[in-house]
């Protein structure tokens, strides 16, 4: 399925709420990604995303609608050569190869745009699809931290996957 990555726009609020307001998505996200996901949450996120330069957070657009998001978060201090990757996609678009290609595009963007040598992601141990997508894009499992995450009333293992600049 065709898609493009582009900066978020304030006009994406309705589409963002429509696609993000889903417990099947929020269960794999940090608590900063709430459920329910309201128009106020969308507005706050989009305003924050639009304030970043260079762009850190991109909308995943399909047929002129923002149906997901992907971003890199450059780190600071002793982690300054690293950027964390995060992503999500509306459930109606799962299984169409979008996120795999978006991950690849975002890693290339991160290494070209920011002074980083490593991009990492931290999927939960229960998110097997995300683990597979990262591995498919050359990420290596570097660590498994047992019961490090407390999400939805249970402890989960945190996995750390990374890819390094060649």
Tab-separated table of N, CA, C and O in Angstrom, residues 29-136:
chain	number	residue	atom	x	y	z
A	29	UNK	N	2.059	1.092	23.719
A	29	UNK	CA	2.670	2.413	23.779
A	29	UNK	C	2.913	2.806	25.236
A	29	UNK	O	2.347	2.204	26.149
A	30	UNK	N	3.720	3.847	25.448
A	30	UNK	CA	3.888	4.358	26.800
A	30	UNK	C	2.571	4.997	27.245
A	30	UNK	O	1.680	5.261	26.424
A	31	UNK	N	2.473	5.268	28.526
A	31	UNK	CA	1.247	5.872	29.040
A	31	UNK	C	1.057	7.303	28.552
A	31	UNK	O	-0.031	7.867	28.694
A	32	UNK	N	2.077	7.894	27.947
A	32	UNK	CA	1.925	9.223	27.343
A	32	UNK	C	1.013	9.165	26.114
A	32	UNK	O	0.541	10.198	25.653
A	33	UNK	N	0.766	7.969	25.601
A	33	UNK	CA	-0.160	7.738	24.481
A	33	UNK	C	-1.429	7.164	25.108
A	33	UNK	O	-1.522	5.959	25.331
A	34	UNK	N	-2.382	8.015	25.428
A	34	UNK	CA	-3.517	7.577	26.254
A	34	UNK	C	-4.592	6.811	25.487
A	34	UNK	O	-4.656	6.840	24.266
A	35	UNK	N	-5.419	6.153	26.254
A	35	UNK	CA	-6.673	5.612	25.747
A	35	UNK	C	-7.717	5.879	26.808
A	35	UNK	O	-7.513	5.505	27.959
A	36	UNK	N	-8.804	6.578	26.485
A	36	UNK	CA	-9.124	7.059	25.140
A	36	UNK	C	-8.201	8.188	24.685
A	36	UNK	O	-7.648	8.917	25.501
A	37	UNK	N	-8.040	8.286	23.375
A	37	UNK	CA	-7.219	9.318	22.748
A	37	UNK	C	-8.178	10.372	22.212
A	37	UNK	O	-8.933	10.119	21.272
A	38	UNK	N	-8.153	11.556	22.824
A	38	UNK	CA	-9.139	12.591	22.539
A	38	UNK	C	-8.612	13.636	21.553
A	38	UNK	O	-7.417	13.679	21.262
A	39	UNK	N	-9.507	14.498	21.114
A	39	UNK	CA	-9.112	15.607	20.236
A	39	UNK	C	-8.135	16.530	20.949
A	39	UNK	O	-7.212	17.064	20.322
A	40	UNK	N	-8.302	16.710	22.252
A	40	UNK	CA	-7.357	17.533	23.019
A	40	UNK	C	-5.975	16.886	23.035
A	40	UNK	O	-4.957	17.571	22.878
A	41	UNK	N	-5.914	15.549	23.210
A	41	UNK	CA	-4.637	14.833	23.155
A	41	UNK	C	-3.987	15.020	21.791
A	41	UNK	O	-2.780	15.246	21.685
A	42	UNK	N	-4.788	14.909	20.739
A	42	UNK	CA	-4.275	15.055	19.376
A	42	UNK	C	-3.724	16.454	19.147
A	42	UNK	O	-2.634	16.616	18.589
A	43	UNK	N	-4.455	17.460	19.588
A	43	UNK	CA	-4.023	18.846	19.399
A	43	UNK	C	-2.699	19.100	20.119
A	43	UNK	O	-1.776	19.692	19.550
A	44	UNK	N	-2.603	18.641	21.357
A	44	UNK	CA	-1.361	18.828	22.129
A	44	UNK	C	-0.183	18.135	21.439
A	44	UNK	O	0.904	18.699	21.326
A	45	UNK	N	-0.402	16.906	20.986
A	45	UNK	CA	0.677	16.187	20.320
A	45	UNK	C	1.098	16.892	19.031
A	45	UNK	O	2.291	17.086	18.773
A	46	UNK	N	0.142	17.248	18.205
A	46	UNK	CA	0.461	17.877	16.922
A	46	UNK	C	1.189	19.209	17.131
A	46	UNK	O	2.171	19.496	16.441
A	47	UNK	N	0.728	19.991	18.081
A	47	UNK	CA	1.416	21.257	18.363
A	47	UNK	C	2.861	21.007	18.806
A	47	UNK	O	3.781	21.711	18.384
A	48	UNK	N	3.063	20.001	19.634
A	48	UNK	CA	4.421	19.655	20.061
A	48	UNK	C	5.246	19.193	18.859
A	48	UNK	O	6.382	19.639	18.659
A	49	UNK	N	4.682	18.291	18.061
A	49	UNK	CA	5.404	17.769	16.889
A	49	UNK	C	5.777	18.894	15.933
A	49	UNK	O	6.885	18.917	15.380
A	50	UNK	N	4.887	19.852	15.751
A	50	UNK	CA	5.144	20.957	14.830
A	50	UNK	C	6.201	21.924	15.363
A	50	UNK	O	6.792	22.678	14.593
A	51	UNK	N	6.473	21.869	16.658
A	51	UNK	CA	7.453	22.780	17.254
A	51	UNK	C	8.897	22.280	17.123
A	51	UNK	O	9.832	23.015	17.423
A	52	UNK	N	9.072	21.046	16.680
A	52	UNK	CA	10.397	20.437	16.590
A	52	UNK	C	11.068	20.761	15.249
A	52	UNK	O	10.452	20.606	14.207
A	53	UNK	N	12.308	21.194	15.332
A	53	UNK	CA	13.087	21.412	14.116
A	53	UNK	C	14.522	20.964	14.369
A	53	UNK	O	15.107	21.380	15.357
A	54	UNK	N	15.067	20.135	13.503
A	54	UNK	CA	14.366	19.521	12.370
A	54	UNK	C	13.230	18.616	12.854
A	54	UNK	O	13.132	18.309	14.035
A	55	UNK	N	12.421	18.196	11.931
A	55	UNK	CA	11.252	17.373	12.267
A	55	UNK	C	11.718	16.092	12.957
A	55	UNK	O	12.639	15.420	12.498
A	56	UNK	N	11.039	15.778	14.067
A	56	UNK	CA	11.289	14.538	14.803
A	56	UNK	C	10.161	13.527	14.609
A	56	UNK	O	10.373	12.332	14.732
A	57	UNK	N	8.946	14.032	14.378
A	57	UNK	CA	7.746	13.193	14.332
A	57	UNK	C	7.025	13.394	13.008
A	57	UNK	O	6.688	14.521	12.652
A	58	UNK	N	6.775	12.302	12.325
A	58	UNK	CA	6.103	12.348	11.033
A	58	UNK	C	4.768	11.618	11.095
A	58	UNK	O	4.633	10.597	11.770
A	59	UNK	N	3.804	12.132	10.345
A	59	UNK	CA	2.558	11.418	10.122
A	59	UNK	C	2.806	10.391	9.028
A	59	UNK	O	3.553	10.640	8.079
A	60	UNK	N	2.185	9.249	9.179
A	60	UNK	CA	2.147	8.258	8.102
A	60	UNK	C	0.831	8.511	7.377
A	60	UNK	O	-0.241	8.331	7.947
A	61	UNK	N	0.941	8.974	6.139
A	61	UNK	CA	-0.241	9.380	5.379
A	61	UNK	C	-0.590	8.339	4.322
A	61	UNK	O	0.264	7.897	3.561
A	62	UNK	N	-1.867	7.977	4.290
A	62	UNK	CA	-2.423	7.102	3.259
A	62	UNK	C	-3.665	7.796	2.712
A	62	UNK	O	-4.552	8.192	3.480
A	63	UNK	N	-3.728	7.962	1.402
A	63	UNK	CA	-4.891	8.597	0.761
A	63	UNK	C	-5.252	9.933	1.417
A	63	UNK	O	-6.423	10.200	1.700
A	64	UNK	N	-4.245	10.753	1.660
A	64	UNK	CA	-4.415	12.105	2.209
A	64	UNK	C	-4.841	12.156	3.675
A	64	UNK	O	-5.210	13.218	4.170
A	65	UNK	N	-4.801	11.029	4.395
A	65	UNK	CA	-5.157	11.010	5.808
A	65	UNK	C	-3.983	10.508	6.649
A	65	UNK	O	-3.304	9.547	6.270
A	66	UNK	N	-3.780	11.126	7.798
A	66	UNK	CA	-2.767	10.673	8.750
A	66	UNK	C	-3.328	9.453	9.475
A	66	UNK	O	-4.299	9.558	10.226
A	67	UNK	N	-2.728	8.290	9.223
A	67	UNK	CA	-3.245	7.039	9.786
A	67	UNK	C	-2.281	6.401	10.777
A	67	UNK	O	-2.535	5.307	11.285
A	68	UNK	N	-1.180	7.081	11.051
A	68	UNK	CA	-0.208	6.574	12.005
A	68	UNK	C	0.878	7.599	12.194
A	68	UNK	O	0.822	8.708	11.630
A	69	UNK	N	1.857	7.235	12.993
A	69	UNK	CA	2.959	8.143	13.245
A	69	UNK	C	4.257	7.396	13.476
A	69	UNK	O	4.256	6.236	13.893
A	70	UNK	N	5.349	8.076	13.187
A	70	UNK	CA	6.677	7.520	13.416
A	70	UNK	C	7.599	8.679	13.751
A	70	UNK	O	7.448	9.781	13.213
A	71	UNK	N	8.518	8.433	14.647
A	71	UNK	CA	9.406	9.517	15.038
A	71	UNK	C	10.706	9.021	15.619
A	71	UNK	O	10.832	7.856	16.004
A	72	UNK	N	11.661	9.915	15.648
A	72	UNK	CA	12.940	9.651	16.310
A	72	UNK	C	13.133	10.707	17.385
A	72	UNK	O	12.802	11.869	17.192
A	73	UNK	N	13.665	10.265	18.493
A	73	UNK	CA	13.879	11.131	19.647
A	73	UNK	C	15.376	11.154	19.948
A	73	UNK	O	15.884	10.264	20.646
A	74	UNK	N	16.115	12.116	19.407
A	74	UNK	CA	17.541	12.201	19.728
A	74	UNK	C	17.714	12.361	21.236
A	74	UNK	O	16.967	13.092	21.887
A	75	UNK	N	18.680	11.658	21.773
A	75	UNK	CA	18.926	11.673	23.203
A	75	UNK	C	19.946	12.755	23.555
A	75	UNK	O	20.490	13.413	22.676
A	76	UNK	N	20.198	12.920	24.835
A	76	UNK	CA	21.125	13.962	25.282
A	76	UNK	C	22.145	13.377	26.262
A	76	UNK	O	22.123	12.179	26.556
A	77	UNK	N	23.013	14.239	26.735
A	77	UNK	CA	24.030	13.896	27.730
A	77	UNK	C	24.868	12.719	27.209
A	77	UNK	O	25.305	12.742	26.065
A	78	UNK	N	25.092	11.724	28.008
A	78	UNK	CA	25.966	10.624	27.603
A	78	UNK	C	25.334	9.726	26.537
A	78	UNK	O	26.015	8.902	25.934
A	79	UNK	N	24.045	9.908	26.274
A	79	UNK	CA	23.343	9.135	25.234
A	79	UNK	C	23.201	9.939	23.943
A	79	UNK	O	22.458	9.565	23.039
A	80	UNK	N	23.930	11.041	23.830
A	80	UNK	CA	23.740	11.990	22.722
A	80	UNK	C	24.000	11.430	21.331
A	80	UNK	O	23.598	12.032	20.347
A	81	UNK	N	24.630	10.291	21.197
A	81	UNK	CA	24.865	9.683	19.886
A	81	UNK	C	23.794	8.648	19.541
A	81	UNK	O	23.940	7.864	18.605
A	82	UNK	N	22.698	8.669	20.297
A	82	UNK	CA	21.592	7.727	20.126
A	82	UNK	C	20.291	8.459	19.857
A	82	UNK	O	20.097	9.590	20.314
A	83	UNK	N	19.393	7.784	19.153
A	83	UNK	CA	18.034	8.288	18.962
A	83	UNK	C	17.078	7.115	19.137
A	83	UNK	O	17.324	6.020	18.626
A	84	UNK	N	15.998	7.370	19.863
A	84	UNK	CA	14.988	6.332	20.057
A	84	UNK	C	13.930	6.439	18.963
A	84	UNK	O	13.471	7.537	18.627
A	85	UNK	N	13.561	5.306	18.416
A	85	UNK	CA	12.542	5.207	17.379
A	85	UNK	C	11.224	4.765	18.002
A	85	UNK	O	11.200	3.854	18.830
A	86	UNK	N	10.146	5.419	17.603
A	86	UNK	CA	8.822	5.005	18.040
A	86	UNK	C	7.856	5.094	16.866
A	86	UNK	O	8.047	5.914	15.965
A	87	UNK	N	6.825	4.273	16.882
A	87	UNK	CA	5.878	4.249	15.765
A	87	UNK	C	4.585	3.572	16.180
A	87	UNK	O	4.539	2.805	17.141
A	88	UNK	N	3.539	3.871	15.436
A	88	UNK	CA	2.249	3.202	15.580
A	88	UNK	C	1.500	3.381	14.262
A	88	UNK	O	1.820	4.255	13.463
A	89	UNK	N	0.500	2.541	14.053
A	89	UNK	CA	-0.287	2.604	12.826
A	89	UNK	C	-1.720	2.211	13.141
A	89	UNK	O	-1.959	1.272	13.917
A	90	UNK	N	-2.670	2.929	12.538
A	90	UNK	CA	-4.080	2.591	12.711
A	90	UNK	C	-4.345	1.139	12.320
A	90	UNK	O	-3.793	0.631	11.336
A	91	UNK	N	-5.183	0.480	13.093
A	91	UNK	CA	-5.408	-0.957	12.932
A	91	UNK	C	-5.910	-1.337	11.535
A	91	UNK	O	-5.581	-2.411	11.036
A	92	UNK	N	-6.657	-0.480	10.885
A	92	UNK	CA	-7.160	-0.792	9.539
A	92	UNK	C	-6.040	-0.909	8.509
A	92	UNK	O	-6.283	-1.368	7.387
A	93	UNK	N	-4.838	-0.505	8.865
A	93	UNK	CA	-3.716	-0.496	7.920
A	93	UNK	C	-2.645	-1.521	8.278
A	93	UNK	O	-1.611	-1.585	7.617
A	94	UNK	N	-2.878	-2.322	9.299
A	94	UNK	CA	-1.919	-3.347	9.698
A	94	UNK	C	-1.789	-4.405	8.600
A	94	UNK	O	-2.727	-4.698	7.863
A	95	UNK	N	-0.602	-4.983	8.503
A	95	UNK	CA	-0.368	-6.094	7.583
A	95	UNK	C	-0.211	-5.697	6.130
A	95	UNK	O	-0.263	-6.549	5.247
A	96	UNK	N	0.016	-4.432	5.855
A	96	UNK	CA	0.131	-3.957	4.475
A	96	UNK	C	1.557	-3.507	4.134
A	96	UNK	O	1.793	-2.909	3.099
A	97	UNK	N	2.521	-3.778	5.025
A	97	UNK	CA	3.920	-3.446	4.754
A	97	UNK	C	4.294	-1.998	5.001
A	97	UNK	O	5.420	-1.600	4.713
A	98	UNK	N	3.377	-1.226	5.535
A	98	UNK	CA	3.626	0.204	5.704
A	98	UNK	C	4.695	0.467	6.763
A	98	UNK	O	5.661	1.195	6.525
A	99	UNK	N	4.535	-0.111	7.940
A	99	UNK	CA	5.453	0.198	9.042
A	99	UNK	C	6.864	-0.277	8.736
A	99	UNK	O	7.835	0.412	9.032
A	100	UNK	N	7.007	-1.423	8.113
A	100	UNK	CA	8.346	-1.910	7.781
A	100	UNK	C	9.087	-0.910	6.904
A	100	UNK	O	10.251	-0.572	7.156
A	101	UNK	N	8.415	-0.413	5.876
A	101	UNK	CA	9.055	0.570	4.990
A	101	UNK	C	9.265	1.903	5.694
A	101	UNK	O	10.270	2.586	5.482
A	102	UNK	N	8.328	2.279	6.568
A	102	UNK	CA	8.467	3.538	7.305
A	102	UNK	C	9.647	3.478	8.270
A	102	UNK	O	10.374	4.467	8.432
A	103	UNK	N	9.866	2.325	8.908
A	103	UNK	CA	11.022	2.168	9.798
A	103	UNK	C	12.306	2.389	9.006
A	103	UNK	O	13.197	3.126	9.439
A	104	UNK	N	12.410	1.754	7.857
A	104	UNK	CA	13.605	1.921	7.031
A	104	UNK	C	13.818	3.388	6.672
A	104	UNK	O	14.924	3.920	6.819
A	105	UNK	N	12.764	4.052	6.218
A	105	UNK	CA	12.865	5.469	5.849
A	105	UNK	C	13.292	6.321	7.044
A	105	UNK	O	14.097	7.248	6.907
A	106	UNK	N	12.772	6.002	8.211
A	106	UNK	CA	13.058	6.806	9.397
A	106	UNK	C	14.495	6.610	9.875
A	106	UNK	O	15.132	7.564	10.332
A	107	UNK	N	15.004	5.406	9.778
A	107	UNK	CA	16.396	5.162	10.162
A	107	UNK	C	17.336	5.940	9.241
A	107	UNK	O	18.278	6.593	9.707
A	108	UNK	N	17.074	5.889	7.946
A	108	UNK	CA	17.883	6.662	6.997
A	108	UNK	C	17.808	8.148	7.350
A	108	UNK	O	18.826	8.838	7.414
A	109	UNK	N	16.619	8.640	7.619
A	109	UNK	CA	16.425	10.045	7.990
A	109	UNK	C	17.202	10.383	9.268
A	109	UNK	O	17.870	11.424	9.342
A	110	UNK	N	17.120	9.534	10.264
A	110	UNK	CA	17.792	9.798	11.543
A	110	UNK	C	19.298	9.932	11.360
A	110	UNK	O	19.927	10.855	11.890
A	111	UNK	N	19.883	9.004	10.610
A	111	UNK	CA	21.339	9.046	10.420
A	111	UNK	C	21.769	10.229	9.557
A	111	UNK	O	22.854	10.766	9.746
A	112	UNK	N	20.934	10.663	8.633
A	112	UNK	CA	21.271	11.818	7.791
A	112	UNK	C	21.051	13.151	8.496
A	112	UNK	O	21.735	14.129	8.209
A	113	UNK	N	20.095	13.198	9.397
A	113	UNK	CA	19.643	14.469	9.965
A	113	UNK	C	20.272	14.793	11.315
A	113	UNK	O	20.553	15.949	11.606
A	114	UNK	N	20.488	13.783	12.121
A	114	UNK	CA	20.974	13.997	13.481
A	114	UNK	C	22.373	13.408	13.635
A	114	UNK	O	22.738	12.471	12.931
A	115	UNK	N	23.122	13.936	14.555
A	115	UNK	CA	24.479	13.453	14.823
A	115	UNK	C	24.414	12.238	15.748
A	115	UNK	O	24.798	12.292	16.915
A	116	UNK	N	23.862	11.150	15.207
A	116	UNK	CA	23.712	9.914	15.971
A	116	UNK	C	24.366	8.758	15.224
A	116	UNK	O	24.492	8.795	13.990
A	117	UNK	N	24.779	7.760	15.979
A	117	UNK	CA	25.386	6.567	15.384
A	117	UNK	C	24.579	5.308	15.671
A	117	UNK	O	24.922	4.231	15.201
A	118	UNK	N	23.522	5.450	16.469
A	118	UNK	CA	22.707	4.294	16.852
A	118	UNK	C	21.257	4.741	16.984
A	118	UNK	O	20.961	5.768	17.592
A	119	UNK	N	20.360	3.952	16.383
A	119	UNK	CA	18.922	4.150	16.540
A	119	UNK	C	18.399	2.906	17.248
A	119	UNK	O	18.719	1.779	16.861
A	120	UNK	N	17.631	3.131	18.296
A	120	UNK	CA	17.124	1.990	19.061
A	120	UNK	C	15.618	2.107	19.272
A	120	UNK	O	15.038	3.180	19.161
A	121	UNK	N	15.009	0.962	19.563
A	121	UNK	CA	13.580	0.893	19.858
A	121	UNK	C	13.400	-0.040	21.041
A	121	UNK	O	14.215	-0.946	21.264
A	122	UNK	N	12.330	0.192	21.809
A	122	UNK	CA	12.091	-0.582	23.022
A	122	UNK	C	10.700	-1.223	23.019
A	122	UNK	O	9.830	-0.814	23.778
A	123	UNK	N	10.492	-2.229	22.194
A	123	UNK	CA	9.178	-2.877	22.201
A	123	UNK	C	8.992	-3.725	23.454
A	123	UNK	O	9.961	-4.212	24.038
A	124	UNK	N	7.749	-3.874	23.840
A	124	UNK	CA	7.437	-4.757	24.959
A	124	UNK	C	7.592	-6.202	24.488
A	124	UNK	O	7.419	-6.512	23.302
A	125	UNK	N	7.858	-7.090	25.426
A	125	UNK	CA	8.031	-8.503	25.082
A	125	UNK	C	6.767	-9.098	24.482
A	125	UNK	O	6.835	-10.082	23.742
A	126	UNK	N	5.626	-8.508	24.746
A	126	UNK	CA	4.359	-9.016	24.210
A	126	UNK	C	4.077	-8.542	22.787
A	126	UNK	O	3.138	-9.027	22.158
A	127	UNK	N	4.885	-7.617	22.276
A	127	UNK	CA	4.641	-7.059	20.943
A	127	UNK	C	5.517	-7.784	19.909
A	127	UNK	O	6.514	-7.262	19.415
A	128	UNK	N	5.108	-8.992	19.583
A	128	UNK	CA	5.884	-9.829	18.669
A	128	UNK	C	5.961	-9.238	17.261
A	128	UNK	O	6.987	-9.355	16.588
A	129	UNK	N	4.903	-8.592	16.801
A	129	UNK	CA	4.904	-8.006	15.462
A	129	UNK	C	5.951	-6.900	15.351
A	129	UNK	O	6.657	-6.797	14.351
A	130	UNK	N	6.045	-6.078	16.379
A	130	UNK	CA	7.030	-5.004	16.355
A	130	UNK	C	8.449	-5.578	16.370
A	130	UNK	O	9.333	-5.090	15.659
A	131	UNK	N	8.667	-6.605	17.145
A	131	UNK	CA	9.982	-7.244	17.177
A	131	UNK	C	10.354	-7.742	15.782
A	131	UNK	O	11.483	-7.545	15.319
A	132	UNK	N	9.414	-8.378	15.120
A	132	UNK	CA	9.656	-8.900	13.770
A	132	UNK	C	9.975	-7.768	12.790
A	132	UNK	O	10.903	-7.883	11.974
A	133	UNK	N	9.223	-6.664	12.878
A	133	UNK	CA	9.463	-5.530	11.980
A	133	UNK	C	10.860	-4.947	12.190
A	133	UNK	O	11.541	-4.587	11.225
A	134	UNK	N	11.271	-4.842	13.439
A	134	UNK	CA	12.606	-4.308	13.722
A	134	UNK	C	13.679	-5.241	13.169
A	134	UNK	O	14.631	-4.797	12.511
A	135	UNK	N	13.543	-6.532	13.417
A	135	UNK	CA	14.523	-7.506	12.909
A	135	UNK	C	14.587	-7.475	11.385
A	135	UNK	O	15.667	-7.540	10.796
A	136	UNK	N	13.433	-7.351	10.758
A	136	UNK	CA	13.361	-7.280	9.288
A	136	UNK	C	14.135	-6.075	8.756
A	136	UNK	O	14.636	-6.089	7.638
